[in-house]
XYZ file of C-alpha atoms in Angstrom:
566
model
C 0.000 0.000 0.000
C 1.388 3.399 -0.957
C 0.737 5.854 1.825
C -0.036 9.227 0.210
C -1.000 11.176 3.310
C 2.596 12.223 4.040
C 2.914 13.677 0.552
C -0.256 15.710 1.061
C 0.941 16.910 4.453
C 4.339 17.923 3.058
C 2.663 19.852 0.239
C 0.473 21.761 2.659
C 3.393 22.606 4.938
C 5.373 23.840 1.936
C 2.491 26.195 1.278
C 2.686 27.305 4.897
C 6.363 28.072 4.291
C 5.490 30.413 1.440
C 2.782 32.045 3.539
C 5.296 32.494 6.351
C 7.597 34.337 3.969
C 4.793 36.684 2.985
C 3.851 37.328 6.607
C 7.488 37.935 7.573
C 7.834 40.529 4.811
C 4.689 42.339 5.958
C 5.863 42.295 9.576
C 9.313 43.653 8.688
C 7.742 46.508 6.781
C 5.321 47.314 9.621
C 8.195 47.737 12.114
C 9.300 50.991 10.466
C 7.527 54.010 11.950
C 7.705 55.969 8.694
C 6.621 54.898 5.177
C 8.945 52.666 3.176
C 9.935 53.898 -0.285
C 11.674 51.639 -2.767
C 13.177 54.633 -4.640
C 15.005 57.770 -3.534
C 12.764 60.447 -2.088
C 12.947 63.269 -4.643
C 11.638 66.151 -2.553
C 14.046 65.752 0.358
C 17.603 64.515 -0.334
C 18.389 64.470 3.364
C 15.256 62.539 4.316
C 14.329 58.911 3.770
C 16.596 57.573 1.015
C 14.371 54.554 0.371
C 14.699 50.890 1.344
C 16.429 49.821 -1.877
C 19.143 52.518 -1.598
C 19.762 51.679 2.069
C 20.363 48.042 1.153
C 22.820 49.030 -1.610
C 24.768 51.314 0.760
C 25.108 48.489 3.294
C 26.429 46.139 0.628
C 28.962 48.666 -0.727
C 30.313 49.593 2.708
C 30.321 46.003 3.955
C 27.800 46.596 6.710
C 26.063 43.349 7.717
C 22.308 43.345 7.410
C 20.457 42.926 10.714
C 19.520 39.332 11.500
C 15.729 38.945 11.417
C 14.232 37.249 14.405
C 12.728 33.784 13.885
C 9.111 33.851 12.814
C 6.708 31.773 10.757
C 9.665 30.531 8.671
C 11.043 28.595 11.627
C 7.606 27.340 12.581
C 6.743 26.006 9.122
C 10.229 24.531 8.570
C 10.025 22.648 11.865
C 6.640 21.247 10.867
C 7.980 20.172 7.488
C 10.917 18.310 9.029
C 8.829 16.566 11.680
C 5.942 15.604 9.379
C 8.308 14.323 6.687
C 10.077 12.067 9.165
C 6.750 10.673 10.380
C 5.472 10.015 6.858
C 8.695 8.240 5.818
C 8.584 6.063 8.911
C 4.966 5.039 8.196
C 5.844 3.983 4.658
C 8.797 1.917 5.944
C 6.622 0.346 8.602
C 3.967 -0.715 6.104
C 6.529 -2.288 3.753
C 7.771 -4.640 6.466
C 4.365 -6.150 7.196
C 4.355 -9.787 6.075
C 0.897 -11.171 5.248
C 0.325 -14.885 5.774
C -2.794 -16.767 4.696
C -3.865 -19.360 7.274
C -4.923 -22.790 6.014
C -8.651 -23.434 5.646
C -10.647 -24.759 8.594
C -13.682 -27.020 8.637
C -16.065 -24.126 9.167
C -18.592 -24.009 6.300
C -19.354 -20.758 4.528
C -22.773 -19.642 3.350
C -22.659 -19.630 -0.417
C -25.807 -17.562 -0.966
C -25.024 -13.989 -0.010
C -28.701 -13.052 -0.053
C -29.243 -15.110 3.121
C -26.627 -13.283 5.106
C -27.335 -10.652 7.753
C -26.469 -6.999 7.753
C -23.560 -5.606 9.649
C -21.458 -2.568 10.253
C -18.028 -1.644 11.369
C -18.869 0.992 13.969
C -16.752 4.087 13.946
C -17.719 4.795 17.531
C -16.616 1.604 19.240
C -16.765 -2.339 20.141
C -17.316 -5.272 23.252
C -14.899 -7.764 24.582
C -15.484 -11.168 23.056
C -15.372 -14.700 24.400
C -11.678 -15.227 23.758
C -9.733 -15.863 20.585
C -11.219 -18.279 18.054
C -9.431 -20.264 15.320
C -8.853 -18.003 12.336
C -11.541 -18.305 9.632
C -10.792 -19.914 6.311
C -8.590 -17.956 3.973
C -8.742 -14.868 6.160
C -5.689 -12.701 5.725
C -3.675 -12.567 8.962
C -0.341 -11.142 9.964
C 2.608 -13.268 10.992
C 2.319 -13.206 14.834
C 5.994 -12.961 15.798
C 7.057 -10.488 13.142
C 3.831 -8.505 13.554
C 4.387 -8.046 17.296
C 7.995 -6.982 16.768
C 7.100 -4.640 13.936
C 4.252 -3.103 15.918
C 6.480 -2.552 18.914
C 9.254 -0.982 16.851
C 6.782 1.042 14.824
C 4.986 2.240 17.961
C 8.250 3.418 19.557
C 9.278 5.154 16.340
C 5.875 6.825 16.005
C 6.095 8.141 19.567
C 9.655 9.377 19.018
C 8.786 11.227 15.821
C 5.599 12.675 17.299
C 7.491 14.003 20.326
C 10.187 15.432 18.062
C 7.592 17.141 15.901
C 5.886 18.482 19.021
C 9.119 19.984 20.348
C 9.866 21.568 16.974
C 6.396 22.948 16.480
C 5.554 24.007 20.035
C 6.871 27.613 19.930
C 4.010 29.873 18.840
C 5.430 32.983 17.206
C 3.168 35.982 17.454
C 3.033 38.222 14.415
C 3.223 41.919 15.095
C -0.075 43.694 14.522
C -2.175 40.504 14.122
C -3.174 37.297 15.873
C -0.607 34.561 16.375
C -0.253 31.639 13.989
C -1.141 28.422 15.825
C 0.360 25.016 15.099
C -0.771 22.269 17.478
C 0.555 18.718 16.990
C -1.263 15.978 18.883
C -1.310 12.250 19.547
C -4.252 10.163 20.691
C -5.262 6.593 21.424
C -8.701 4.960 21.424
C -9.746 1.578 22.831
C -13.062 0.269 21.483
C -15.216 -2.765 22.167
C -18.083 -3.840 19.901
C -20.304 -6.862 20.487
C -21.413 -7.057 16.830
C -18.648 -5.741 14.593
C -20.214 -6.921 11.312
C -23.809 -6.076 12.319
C -24.979 -9.656 11.830
C -28.638 -10.595 12.276
C -29.620 -12.474 15.412
C -31.062 -15.200 13.163
C -27.676 -16.046 11.603
C -24.968 -18.213 13.138
C -21.834 -16.027 12.928
C -19.605 -19.098 12.575
C -21.086 -19.729 9.121
C -20.322 -16.177 8.007
C -17.185 -14.943 9.750
C -15.662 -18.209 10.969
C -16.088 -17.315 14.636
C -18.809 -18.127 17.138
C -18.516 -14.623 18.573
C -19.626 -11.433 16.860
C -17.535 -9.299 19.233
C -14.063 -7.857 19.068
C -11.867 -5.277 20.743
C -9.665 -2.987 18.717
C -7.367 -0.085 19.402
C -6.592 2.912 17.250
C -3.643 5.269 17.502
C -3.463 8.592 15.723
C -1.228 11.593 15.355
C -1.819 14.843 13.563
C -1.588 18.574 13.363
C -4.085 21.403 13.766
C -3.013 24.701 12.243
C -4.445 28.179 11.982
C -2.740 31.106 10.283
C -4.368 34.558 10.136
C -3.124 36.906 7.434
C -4.769 40.318 7.495
C -8.495 39.629 6.908
C -7.796 36.083 5.670
C -7.532 32.940 7.781
C -6.030 29.588 6.772
C -7.046 26.484 8.732
C -5.863 22.871 8.437
C -6.594 19.682 10.387
C -4.436 16.668 9.506
C -4.906 13.267 11.176
C -3.261 9.903 10.418
C -4.568 6.796 12.191
C -3.862 3.095 12.542
C -6.451 0.537 13.729
C -5.676 -2.987 14.943
C -8.179 -5.732 15.874
C -7.626 -8.519 18.393
C -9.760 -11.205 16.707
C -10.582 -10.054 13.178
C -7.092 -8.942 12.201
C -8.079 -8.980 8.538
C -9.772 -5.653 9.268
C -6.522 -3.984 10.368
C -6.156 -0.740 8.485
C -4.416 2.618 8.237
C -6.298 5.756 7.363
C -6.229 9.506 7.395
C -8.460 12.560 7.629
C -7.028 15.668 5.945
C -8.882 18.986 5.871
C -7.785 22.439 4.836
C -9.675 25.647 4.121
C -9.207 29.308 3.377
C -11.722 31.545 5.131
C -11.511 34.537 2.846
C -12.913 38.004 3.307
C -13.079 41.066 1.073
C -14.099 44.088 3.097
C -17.098 43.991 5.421
C -19.707 42.760 2.947
C -17.998 39.888 1.115
C -16.725 36.667 2.687
C -16.678 32.927 2.159
C -14.670 29.714 2.300
C -12.594 27.596 -0.076
C -11.714 24.117 1.145
C -10.525 20.589 0.398
C -10.747 17.375 2.396
C -9.881 13.708 2.035
C -10.702 10.755 4.257
C -9.457 7.193 3.892
C -11.078 4.597 6.150
C -12.699 1.187 6.342
C -16.177 1.166 4.800
C -19.039 0.827 7.264
C -20.722 -2.570 7.604
C -24.003 -0.981 8.741
C -25.245 -0.275 5.223
C -24.464 -3.746 3.883
C -27.179 -6.368 3.849
C -24.716 -9.254 4.002
C -21.182 -10.133 5.014
C -19.187 -12.531 2.858
C -15.783 -14.233 3.261
C -14.384 -11.942 0.542
C -15.212 -8.906 2.678
C -13.133 -10.418 5.473
C -10.152 -11.211 3.270
C -10.193 -7.878 1.424
C -12.244 -5.343 3.396
C -13.356 -2.338 1.416
C -11.309 0.813 1.985
C -13.256 3.967 1.249
C -11.584 7.125 -0.063
C -13.729 10.266 -0.068
C -12.488 13.576 -1.469
C -14.474 16.781 -1.221
C -13.855 20.259 -2.550
C -16.061 23.276 -2.019
C -16.211 27.025 -2.443
C -18.837 29.451 -1.220
C -19.311 33.174 -0.887
C -21.738 35.497 0.872
C -22.373 39.091 -0.162
C -24.359 41.578 1.900
C -25.795 43.465 -1.057
C -27.518 45.874 1.336
C -27.763 45.849 5.138
C -30.963 43.782 4.753
C -30.360 41.555 1.723
C -27.840 38.722 1.603
C -26.796 36.771 -1.492
C -25.012 33.420 -1.262
C -23.526 31.175 -3.963
C -21.677 27.862 -3.607
C -20.227 24.971 -5.556
C -18.960 21.564 -4.421
C -17.691 18.210 -5.633
C -17.641 14.835 -3.860
C -15.633 11.864 -5.129
C -15.969 8.452 -3.496
C -13.837 5.486 -4.483
C -13.894 1.913 -3.167
C -10.915 -0.440 -3.041
C -12.850 -3.726 -3.221
C -13.619 -4.945 -6.778
C -17.051 -6.089 -5.588
C -17.917 -2.537 -4.516
C -16.684 -0.572 -7.529
C -20.265 0.068 -8.666
C -20.568 2.349 -5.621
C -17.881 4.718 -6.949
C -19.501 8.096 -7.502
C -18.740 11.710 -8.377
C -21.315 14.311 -7.334
C -21.119 17.917 -8.545
C -23.417 20.567 -7.131
C -24.081 24.296 -7.359
C -26.494 26.338 -5.286
C -27.661 29.885 -4.697
C -29.727 31.619 -2.017
C -31.209 35.055 -1.383
C -32.221 36.029 2.156
C -33.847 38.963 3.896
C -31.971 39.772 7.114
C -33.394 41.760 10.023
C -31.508 44.071 12.370
C -31.583 41.307 14.998
C -29.860 38.874 12.612
C -32.957 36.782 11.805
C -33.368 35.733 8.180
C -35.870 34.206 5.785
C -34.996 33.361 2.215
C -35.211 31.299 -0.950
C -32.624 28.714 -2.047
C -32.082 26.475 -5.048
C -29.634 23.654 -5.828
C -28.649 21.684 -8.921
C -26.828 18.358 -8.501
C -25.368 15.836 -10.917
C -24.296 12.334 -9.868
C -22.093 10.131 -12.065
C -21.273 6.458 -11.404
C -18.285 5.424 -13.561
C -18.930 1.699 -13.049
C -22.367 0.284 -13.944
C -24.135 -2.044 -11.530
C -24.768 -5.616 -12.639
C -28.069 -7.458 -12.087
C -28.937 -10.983 -13.125
C -32.502 -11.556 -14.288
C -34.041 -14.906 -15.292
C -33.352 -14.042 -18.932
C -30.067 -12.118 -18.938
C -27.536 -9.997 -17.071
C -28.270 -6.279 -17.081
C -25.854 -3.401 -16.479
C -27.472 -0.344 -14.904
C -26.068 3.180 -14.863
C -27.171 4.979 -11.673
C -26.328 8.478 -12.995
C -28.897 11.134 -12.111
C -29.766 14.827 -12.102
C -31.416 16.426 -9.090
C -33.103 19.805 -8.705
C -34.266 21.368 -5.451
C -35.829 24.703 -4.528
C -37.338 25.898 -1.292
C -37.492 28.263 1.662
C -35.063 28.720 4.553
C -35.579 30.226 8.002
C -33.070 31.183 10.699
C -34.821 32.826 13.650
C -34.049 33.617 17.274
C -37.452 33.024 18.857
C -36.507 34.154 22.359
C -33.312 34.824 24.248
C -32.980 31.104 25.008
C -34.427 29.457 21.885
C -33.313 29.420 18.249
C -35.058 27.888 15.226
C -33.502 26.784 11.918
C -35.829 25.326 9.269
C -35.786 24.377 5.611
C -38.474 23.097 3.208
C -37.735 22.014 -0.384
C -39.385 20.558 -3.432
C -36.996 17.945 -4.859
C -36.960 16.232 -8.232
C -34.467 13.512 -9.191
C -34.238 12.040 -12.691
C -32.218 8.933 -13.600
C -30.541 8.317 -16.946
C -31.685 4.675 -16.863
C -34.815 3.026 -15.457
C -36.931 6.213 -15.255
C -39.446 4.373 -13.072
C -36.993 5.146 -10.259
C -37.518 8.913 -10.665
C -38.433 10.698 -7.456
C -40.449 13.868 -6.858
C -41.404 14.966 -3.378
C -41.017 17.316 -0.464
C -38.131 17.328 1.980
C -37.534 19.397 5.069
C -35.676 19.786 8.318
C -36.490 21.629 11.554
C -33.939 22.183 14.307
C -34.872 23.905 17.570
C -32.148 24.782 20.081
C -33.158 25.578 23.652
C -30.584 26.946 26.110
C -32.291 27.413 29.489
C -29.000 28.176 31.242
C -25.449 28.904 30.218
C -24.514 25.305 31.029
C -27.381 23.316 29.479
C -28.443 22.898 25.853
C -31.242 20.822 24.326
C -31.610 20.361 20.561
C -34.657 18.773 18.902
C -34.456 17.743 15.227
C -37.193 16.513 12.881
C -36.441 15.696 9.251
C -37.653 14.185 6.022
C -34.661 14.289 3.746
C -32.628 12.498 1.098
C -29.435 10.975 2.410
C -26.499 12.689 0.646
C -24.966 9.380 -0.412
C -25.369 5.763 0.574
C -22.968 2.840 0.379
C -25.756 0.626 -0.980
C -27.235 -0.565 -4.251
C -29.709 2.277 -4.088
C -28.524 5.783 -4.843
C -31.507 7.380 -3.092
C -32.446 6.715 0.519
C -35.270 8.726 2.058
C -34.754 9.453 5.754
C -37.677 10.208 8.083
C -37.299 10.622 11.820
C -36.377 12.741 14.797
C -33.522 13.207 17.223
C -32.836 14.740 20.625
C -29.452 15.999 21.786
C -28.709 17.208 25.288
C -25.533 18.830 26.567
C -24.478 19.788 30.086
C -21.354 21.785 30.914
C -20.960 20.394 34.434
C -17.734 22.172 35.385
C -14.978 23.960 33.442
C -13.317 20.537 33.115
C -16.284 18.160 32.686
C -18.946 17.929 29.958
C -21.769 15.431 29.470
C -23.917 14.870 26.383
C -26.531 12.368 25.212
C -28.201 11.584 21.871
C -31.477 9.833 21.086
C -32.423 9.120 17.462
C -35.156 7.225 15.631
C -34.999 7.096 11.822
C -36.808 5.186 9.086
C -34.745 4.575 5.958
C -36.686 3.869 2.767
C -34.746 2.655 -0.280
C -37.057 4.169 -2.885
C -34.802 4.025 -5.976
C -33.173 0.606 -5.825
C -32.451 -0.697 -9.352
C -33.316 -4.228 -8.218
C -36.770 -2.996 -7.233
C -37.254 -1.273 -10.594
C -36.286 -4.519 -12.357
C -38.842 -6.447 -10.305
C -36.216 -8.535 -8.504
C -37.030 -7.322 -4.976
C -39.535 -5.184 -3.122
C -38.872 -1.855 -1.445
C -36.587 -2.116 1.556
C -37.510 -0.191 4.732
C -35.262 -0.124 7.802
C -35.994 1.344 11.232
C -32.913 2.370 13.200
C -33.010 3.334 16.884
C -29.950 4.527 18.775
C -29.024 5.948 22.166
C -25.591 7.237 23.109
C -23.842 9.109 25.900
C -20.513 10.937 25.968
C -18.361 11.962 28.930
C -15.558 14.500 28.378
C -12.859 15.398 30.887
C -10.336 18.210 30.370
C -7.944 17.979 33.343
C -5.270 20.333 31.976
C -5.060 22.472 28.819
C -3.132 19.889 26.770
C -4.978 16.694 27.757
C -8.502 15.508 26.887
C -10.148 12.251 27.956
C -13.458 10.995 26.547
C -15.635 7.925 27.103
C -18.758 6.894 25.206
C -21.508 4.259 25.228
C -23.776 3.402 22.287
C -26.801 1.118 21.946
C -28.192 0.670 18.433
C -30.832 -1.591 16.913
C -32.248 -2.019 13.441
C -35.345 -3.826 12.223
C -36.145 -4.396 8.556
C -38.740 -5.828 6.202
C -35.895 -7.666 4.436
C -34.794 -11.088 5.682
C -31.741 -10.944 7.972
C -31.744 -7.140 7.811
C -31.954 -6.702 11.591
C -29.157 -6.324 14.127
C -28.386 -5.071 17.630
C -25.066 -3.647 18.769
C -23.519 -2.276 21.948
C -20.396 -0.179 21.613
C -18.077 1.445 24.160
C -14.883 3.397 23.652
C -12.302 5.309 25.665
C -10.116 8.005 24.123
C -7.136 10.004 25.415
C -5.593 12.911 23.513
C -2.451 14.938 24.179
C -1.681 18.192 22.373
C 1.870 19.522 22.330
């Protein structure tokens, strides 16, 4: 596997180096009390001779130029050195992993994938299993002795490089006349237990699907990264870079490395014009929750999901009471598993909105959006007569009203209602026309408590499923309590119905419409003992029922996370 995250990080830090040069030049110029002229002042020969002439005089007379004090140059260079060392070490570490395929066992596999249950790899966490089981047939494992040695050496090297990068990047240099540039390296570790990693139905024997009598596993994830913020006059540049490594105790075939890279430019032109230009990329294991079955191939070669997003938006206060907004975005999703290539998609969208804004900041407006989805790989379906390839490409149009209103001093309402029309290039019987909407009410009775209620009927932005349109209907409650300056508590309750209204298999008459009902409850505890350390713990209970055979599951997840910022 070629690890490309280090290359992206190095490119961004090189850009920071150039920005540091620009900031240093502006700061040097601002230190002079009088104006700087690059040519001789004509009116007064005894006055300011100009910066260029002063430099020439110093060179001719051999006077050394004053040494500039370290600034953003040193900060960016230190980040470049530290991040480059980390990236090179990760590539070396990955090259020394030796995969070994264990011999088959006597455990039978289900041949018909349609009889298998649904499952998900939870991002939030897992539950300690019943002990290690014999490895399933043909499941890719790592050589135990070499793997332990490599992990130990790699872990020590990661810690060494992270500490070195932290020491290099820790000095925050404050720019004269503006806010300081902030570079914050961090490391973190997460321990997760999940009692149903693959989200298998209660009616399926897991031994016939995953080669283990237990659905549970415990895995740990380590991560390091960098948060950066650089103000430059009215502009602000922000980046969040995270690289992670996840290792499972039982299902080691799911071991993976990933990253989450985000960068944006919050631009501003005067008081009336502002917006954001950004890019992001995530690379992670695909969720098992949206799959209706788990097969041996998914254990041997789990699907790695790469999602890239780019966006630009701008807001213009045309008058003190009228606001105009325009935006454009692109999403690219790519799957590593050959069996999931039909889920590759590129979605391009543009939108515009016009709002009336009151003196109190409340607004009501009209918005419209045009979206185009392209699937480079057609989806294959086998009918009694032939095999059919279906292109899921579509065009979607939406227009509606928006509302952002402070009802009282302690309550705030955000609402949206749209008329949506989606048209498919193939199988037009899948076309969808309907109303969508979302209402979010935030209630803050005290400065320490917040309650958010959400009701929605909306189209899921994108699904890792056969269907490219999933209609979501449901509600959610979120509560937050700022107990002390160091302790926070929060809880979520959600109930959602997911209707797969544009499944190609349904349009071909192969299946009926699939409807899932998902219920989840979660709690989060956050502890901030000192400025550089954060500790979090979470519990999750989730269930799903479905009108499709083996589409149900129940899962309990718990995780503990510790984070240290340099």
